[in-house]
Amino acid sequence: MLPWKNLLRAVTVLLLTVAATLAPTAAAQAAAPSRGWNDYSCKPSAAHPRPVVLVHGTLGNSVDNWLGLAPYLVHRGYCVYSLDYGQLPGVPFFHGLGPIAKSAEQLDAYVDRVLAATGAEEADLVGHSQGGMMPRHYLKFLGGADKVNALVGIAPDNHGTTLLGLTKLLPYFPGAEDLISAHTPGLADQIAGSPFLTRLNEGGDTVPGVTYTVIATKYDQVVTPYRSQFLSGEHVTNVLIQDKCALDLSEHVAIGTVDRIAFHEVANALDPAHATRTTCASVIG
């Protein structure tokens, strides 16, 4: 029998491999054209005065996570940008695995770059999975609330995840949590009850001056229980996508990458003054 550490390493690699296959093929997508976003000559319009920064999820990158939503927003007149963060040495394409506090510092620098290029005073952030949660560290601890108008999280793990209860088994495997923390700290930070999440959520989920929207699916198999994604506080809107369209079967990956019903809710959150009703028909909007 393999020693526990070797077994855990094998299981971790297997889980990462399976998770990667759920998303578009990153190696191919990363070489794809950005289809009109990350254009640093773009100047926000009076209708959409704030640039939109897209924050990918765990195992994602600045292209493959946004091949659906970025063109959707560009087509609607937004200046759209996306960054890579949380890179590990020797691991191409699959990002968001580094310590989340360090990833938030990368977001901080990137938002500054976008604001300088566009001349805007504030940005709006849209993130998928970890990308919907990590910006909250930036807002709360790195001064981001002064530079951000809105945060829209699509299937964000705001209070961590139990991965359908699997994380509760970790104490029965001596050294398992240490192994995950050492090799993929970005994963360890997302476990419900982690020191990172405990500090993030102490004193309340939100900070003044920012509006928050969470878009979740009840079929989420990664961030569980799915209601743990929702935030509490002022200026918070929590949306269960099945309340907008009961036929929407999107799970964790699909809701952030291809679900145009969710995209319509994102557009509403970015421009609430001109929001329109989201229904199943929004898939063709």
Short mmCIF file of C-alpha atoms in Angstrom, two decimals:
data_model
loop_
_atom_site.label_atom_id
_atom_site.label_comp_id
_atom_site.label_asym_id
_atom_site.label_seq_id
_atom_site.Cartn_x
_atom_site.Cartn_y
_atom_site.Cartn_z
CA MET A 1 0.00 0.00 0.00
CA LEU A 2 1.22 3.49 -0.79
CA PRO A 3 2.14 5.75 2.15
CA TRP A 4 -0.57 8.28 3.00
CA LYS A 5 1.38 11.17 1.51
CA ASN A 6 1.87 9.42 -1.81
CA LEU A 7 -1.78 8.40 -1.84
CA LEU A 8 -2.92 11.96 -1.11
CA ARG A 9 -0.64 13.30 -3.80
CA ALA A 10 -2.10 10.87 -6.31
CA VAL A 11 -5.66 11.75 -5.28
CA THR A 12 -4.93 15.48 -5.47
CA VAL A 13 -3.48 15.15 -8.96
CA LEU A 14 -6.49 13.10 -10.01
CA LEU A 15 -8.94 15.70 -8.68
CA LEU A 16 -7.09 18.51 -10.43
CA THR A 17 -7.07 16.53 -13.67
CA VAL A 18 -10.80 15.84 -13.47
CA ALA A 19 -11.54 19.48 -12.66
CA ALA A 20 -9.46 20.61 -15.61
CA THR A 21 -11.42 18.42 -18.00
CA LEU A 22 -14.64 20.14 -16.93
CA ALA A 23 -13.41 23.45 -18.35
CA PRO A 24 -12.51 24.26 -21.97
CA THR A 25 -9.11 22.93 -23.05
CA ALA A 26 -6.91 25.61 -21.56
CA ALA A 27 -3.81 24.96 -23.64
CA ALA A 28 -5.79 25.52 -26.83
CA GLN A 29 -7.93 28.38 -25.53
CA ALA A 30 -5.04 30.39 -24.09
CA ALA A 31 -3.69 30.88 -27.58
CA ALA A 32 -7.06 32.08 -28.88
CA PRO A 33 -7.61 35.73 -29.79
CA SER A 34 -9.19 37.83 -27.06
CA ARG A 35 -12.10 38.82 -29.32
CA GLY A 36 -12.03 42.50 -28.47
CA TRP A 37 -11.18 42.56 -24.81
CA ASN A 38 -7.90 43.55 -23.11
CA ASP A 39 -7.80 46.53 -25.48
CA TYR A 40 -5.89 49.16 -23.55
CA SER A 41 -6.88 51.84 -26.04
CA CYS A 42 -10.56 51.37 -25.09
CA LYS A 43 -12.14 54.40 -23.44
CA PRO A 44 -15.28 53.86 -21.34
CA SER A 45 -18.41 55.48 -22.72
CA ALA A 46 -20.91 57.69 -20.92
CA ALA A 47 -23.31 54.73 -20.96
CA HIS A 48 -20.72 52.39 -19.40
CA PRO A 49 -18.23 54.64 -17.61
CA ARG A 50 -16.40 51.92 -15.69
CA PRO A 51 -14.09 49.25 -17.14
CA VAL A 52 -14.95 45.66 -16.26
CA VAL A 53 -12.20 43.42 -14.88
CA LEU A 54 -12.86 39.68 -15.19
CA VAL A 55 -11.30 37.43 -12.54
CA HIS A 56 -11.01 33.76 -13.51
CA GLY A 57 -11.54 30.78 -11.21
CA THR A 58 -9.28 28.04 -9.90
CA LEU A 59 -7.55 26.18 -12.74
CA GLY A 60 -8.68 28.90 -15.14
CA ASN A 61 -6.79 31.64 -16.93
CA SER A 62 -7.44 35.06 -18.44
CA VAL A 63 -8.73 33.63 -21.72
CA ASP A 64 -10.43 30.27 -21.36
CA ASN A 65 -12.73 31.32 -18.53
CA TRP A 66 -14.05 34.26 -20.54
CA LEU A 67 -14.56 33.13 -24.13
CA GLY A 68 -18.30 33.49 -23.55
CA LEU A 69 -18.79 36.42 -21.16
CA ALA A 70 -16.05 38.78 -22.38
CA PRO A 71 -17.39 39.07 -25.96
CA TYR A 72 -20.92 39.31 -24.55
CA LEU A 73 -19.93 42.41 -22.57
CA VAL A 74 -17.76 43.90 -25.32
CA HIS A 75 -20.71 43.62 -27.70
CA ARG A 76 -22.73 45.66 -25.20
CA GLY A 77 -20.21 48.50 -25.20
CA TYR A 78 -18.03 47.75 -22.17
CA CYS A 79 -14.25 48.06 -21.95
CA VAL A 80 -13.35 44.59 -20.70
CA TYR A 81 -10.11 43.27 -19.23
CA SER A 82 -8.95 40.00 -17.70
CA LEU A 83 -5.89 39.01 -15.72
CA ASP A 84 -3.96 35.87 -14.83
CA TYR A 85 -3.26 35.34 -11.14
CA GLY A 86 -2.21 32.67 -8.68
CA GLN A 87 0.35 31.06 -10.97
CA LEU A 88 2.54 28.24 -9.65
CA PRO A 89 6.08 27.71 -10.99
CA GLY A 90 6.13 25.19 -13.80
CA VAL A 91 2.33 25.03 -14.12
CA PRO A 92 1.18 26.71 -17.36
CA PHE A 93 -2.40 27.66 -18.21
CA PHE A 94 -3.96 26.36 -14.97
CA HIS A 95 -3.82 29.27 -12.52
CA GLY A 96 -5.49 30.35 -9.28
CA LEU A 97 -3.48 27.83 -7.24
CA GLY A 98 -1.21 30.21 -5.34
CA PRO A 99 -1.96 31.75 -1.93
CA ILE A 100 -5.14 33.78 -2.31
CA ALA A 101 -3.85 36.78 -0.36
CA LYS A 102 -0.98 37.03 -2.88
CA SER A 103 -3.44 36.66 -5.73
CA ALA A 104 -5.39 39.62 -4.33
CA GLU A 105 -2.20 41.68 -4.52
CA GLN A 106 -1.94 40.78 -8.20
CA LEU A 107 -5.53 41.94 -8.69
CA ASP A 108 -4.70 45.19 -6.89
CA ALA A 109 -1.88 45.94 -9.31
CA TYR A 110 -3.98 44.95 -12.32
CA VAL A 111 -6.90 47.19 -11.41
CA ASP A 112 -4.47 50.09 -11.03
CA ARG A 113 -3.16 49.34 -14.51
CA VAL A 114 -6.65 49.29 -16.01
CA LEU A 115 -7.70 52.50 -14.29
CA ALA A 116 -4.55 54.24 -15.48
CA ALA A 117 -5.13 53.10 -19.06
CA THR A 118 -8.81 54.02 -19.20
CA GLY A 119 -8.76 57.15 -17.07
CA ALA A 120 -11.69 55.83 -15.04
CA GLU A 121 -11.95 56.46 -11.32
CA GLU A 122 -13.49 53.07 -10.51
CA ALA A 123 -13.80 49.61 -12.03
CA ASP A 124 -16.38 46.87 -11.78
CA LEU A 125 -15.21 43.33 -11.03
CA VAL A 126 -16.80 40.11 -12.28
CA GLY A 127 -15.37 36.84 -11.02
CA HIS A 128 -16.11 33.14 -11.38
CA SER A 129 -15.63 30.69 -8.49
CA GLN A 130 -12.47 31.70 -6.57
CA GLY A 131 -12.47 34.79 -8.79
CA GLY A 132 -15.73 35.91 -7.20
CA MET A 133 -14.42 35.46 -3.68
CA MET A 134 -10.75 36.51 -3.89
CA PRO A 135 -11.58 40.15 -4.77
CA ARG A 136 -13.25 40.50 -1.38
CA HIS A 137 -9.79 40.28 0.22
CA TYR A 138 -8.66 43.06 -2.11
CA LEU A 139 -11.69 45.17 -1.18
CA LYS A 140 -11.37 44.59 2.56
CA PHE A 141 -7.64 44.61 3.20
CA LEU A 142 -5.88 46.25 0.24
CA GLY A 143 -7.88 49.43 -0.26
CA GLY A 144 -9.84 48.11 -3.21
CA ALA A 145 -13.13 49.56 -1.98
CA ASP A 146 -11.90 53.01 -3.04
CA LYS A 147 -11.36 51.81 -6.62
CA VAL A 148 -14.29 49.43 -7.16
CA ASN A 149 -17.97 50.18 -7.65
CA ALA A 150 -19.38 46.65 -7.87
CA LEU A 151 -18.33 43.03 -7.41
CA VAL A 152 -20.31 40.37 -9.25
CA GLY A 153 -19.54 36.80 -8.19
CA ILE A 154 -20.61 33.87 -10.35
CA ALA A 155 -20.63 30.69 -8.23
CA PRO A 156 -18.18 32.23 -5.73
CA ASP A 157 -16.94 30.23 -2.75
CA ASN A 158 -17.48 33.12 -0.36
CA HIS A 159 -17.60 30.90 2.71
CA GLY A 160 -15.49 28.07 1.34
CA THR A 161 -16.58 24.67 0.20
CA THR A 162 -16.91 21.19 1.65
CA LEU A 163 -16.77 19.58 -1.83
CA LEU A 164 -19.92 17.62 -1.00
CA GLY A 165 -18.49 16.81 2.42
CA LEU A 166 -15.15 15.42 1.23
CA THR A 167 -13.17 18.07 3.10
CA LYS A 168 -14.57 16.72 6.37
CA LEU A 169 -12.51 13.59 5.77
CA LEU A 170 -9.18 15.43 5.80
CA PRO A 171 -8.63 15.13 9.59
CA TYR A 172 -8.68 11.35 9.20
CA PHE A 173 -5.64 11.48 6.89
CA PRO A 174 -2.64 12.74 8.91
CA GLY A 175 -0.68 15.35 6.97
CA ALA A 176 -3.27 15.69 4.21
CA GLU A 177 -4.06 19.34 4.86
CA ASP A 178 -0.37 20.18 5.18
CA LEU A 179 0.31 18.48 1.86
CA ILE A 180 -2.41 20.43 0.06
CA SER A 181 -1.31 23.69 1.70
CA ALA A 182 2.30 23.15 0.66
CA HIS A 183 1.66 22.25 -2.97
CA THR A 184 -1.60 24.08 -3.82
CA PRO A 185 -2.19 26.76 -1.17
CA GLY A 186 -4.95 28.31 -3.25
CA LEU A 187 -6.97 25.13 -2.78
CA ALA A 188 -6.31 24.95 0.95
CA ASP A 189 -7.45 28.55 1.38
CA GLN A 190 -10.84 27.64 -0.13
CA ILE A 191 -11.69 24.87 2.31
CA ALA A 192 -14.56 25.90 4.57
CA GLY A 193 -13.16 27.05 7.91
CA SER A 194 -9.65 27.79 6.61
CA PRO A 195 -7.66 30.56 8.34
CA PHE A 196 -7.89 32.65 5.17
CA LEU A 197 -11.69 32.46 4.99
CA THR A 198 -12.09 32.94 8.73
CA ARG A 199 -10.20 36.23 8.54
CA LEU A 200 -11.98 37.28 5.34
CA ASN A 201 -15.46 36.85 6.83
CA GLU A 202 -14.78 38.19 10.33
CA GLY A 203 -16.80 41.31 11.02
CA GLY A 204 -19.17 40.85 8.08
CA ASP A 205 -19.19 39.80 4.45
CA THR A 206 -19.10 43.24 2.84
CA VAL A 207 -17.42 46.63 3.04
CA PRO A 208 -19.08 50.05 2.58
CA GLY A 209 -19.09 51.69 -0.80
CA VAL A 210 -19.30 48.53 -2.93
CA THR A 211 -22.39 46.79 -4.29
CA TYR A 212 -22.33 43.00 -4.37
CA THR A 213 -24.16 40.50 -6.55
CA VAL A 214 -23.90 36.72 -6.22
CA ILE A 215 -25.22 34.47 -8.99
CA ALA A 216 -25.49 30.81 -7.97
CA THR A 217 -26.87 27.54 -9.29
CA LYS A 218 -28.45 24.85 -7.15
CA TYR A 219 -26.66 22.27 -9.30
CA ASP A 220 -23.22 23.47 -8.20
CA GLN A 221 -21.13 20.40 -7.44
CA VAL A 222 -17.94 22.26 -6.48
CA VAL A 223 -18.98 25.03 -4.06
CA THR A 224 -21.20 23.17 -1.65
CA PRO A 225 -23.60 23.76 -0.10
CA TYR A 226 -24.52 26.21 -2.84
CA ARG A 227 -26.20 28.64 -0.42
CA SER A 228 -22.81 29.21 1.23
CA GLN A 229 -22.03 31.35 -1.81
CA PHE A 230 -24.55 34.00 -0.78
CA LEU A 231 -23.48 37.12 1.09
CA SER A 232 -25.11 39.03 3.91
CA GLY A 233 -25.03 42.78 4.35
CA GLU A 234 -26.11 46.04 2.81
CA HIS A 235 -26.09 46.49 -0.96
CA VAL A 236 -26.14 42.73 -1.58
CA THR A 237 -28.23 40.93 -4.19
CA ASN A 238 -28.22 37.13 -4.10
CA VAL A 239 -29.57 35.40 -7.21
CA LEU A 240 -30.36 31.71 -7.65
CA ILE A 241 -30.35 31.26 -11.41
CA GLN A 242 -33.14 28.64 -11.27
CA ASP A 243 -35.41 31.35 -9.85
CA LYS A 244 -34.93 33.15 -13.16
CA CYS A 245 -35.22 30.04 -15.32
CA ALA A 246 -36.20 26.72 -13.76
CA LEU A 247 -34.93 24.94 -16.88
CA ASP A 248 -31.37 26.18 -16.38
CA LEU A 249 -29.29 23.09 -15.52
CA SER A 250 -25.91 24.83 -15.38
CA GLU A 251 -23.43 23.50 -12.85
CA HIS A 252 -20.32 25.18 -11.46
CA VAL A 253 -18.31 25.46 -14.68
CA ALA A 254 -21.15 26.14 -17.13
CA ILE A 255 -22.69 29.00 -15.17
CA GLY A 256 -19.48 31.00 -15.48
CA THR A 257 -18.42 30.05 -18.99
CA VAL A 258 -21.42 29.50 -21.27
CA ASP A 259 -24.67 30.34 -19.45
CA ARG A 260 -26.20 33.36 -21.21
CA ILE A 261 -28.97 33.52 -18.63
CA ALA A 262 -26.31 34.13 -16.00
CA PHE A 263 -24.60 36.56 -18.38
CA HIS A 264 -27.83 38.56 -18.55
CA GLU A 265 -27.83 38.80 -14.75
CA VAL A 266 -24.23 40.00 -14.88
CA ALA A 267 -25.23 42.75 -17.31
CA ASN A 268 -28.10 43.75 -15.02
CA ALA A 269 -25.73 43.95 -12.04
CA LEU A 270 -23.29 46.13 -13.98
CA ASP A 271 -26.01 48.53 -15.13
CA PRO A 272 -28.91 48.25 -12.66
CA ALA A 273 -30.50 51.47 -13.92
CA HIS A 274 -31.22 49.76 -17.23
CA ALA A 275 -31.80 46.22 -15.99
CA THR A 276 -34.31 44.07 -17.81
CA ARG A 277 -36.09 40.95 -16.61
CA THR A 278 -34.08 37.75 -16.78
CA THR A 279 -35.98 34.71 -18.05
CA CYS A 280 -35.28 31.51 -19.95
CA ALA A 281 -35.56 33.60 -23.12
CA SER A 282 -32.46 35.53 -22.04
CA VAL A 283 -30.43 32.70 -23.55
CA ILE A 284 -31.02 34.28 -26.96
CA GLY A 285 -30.69 37.88 -25.78
#
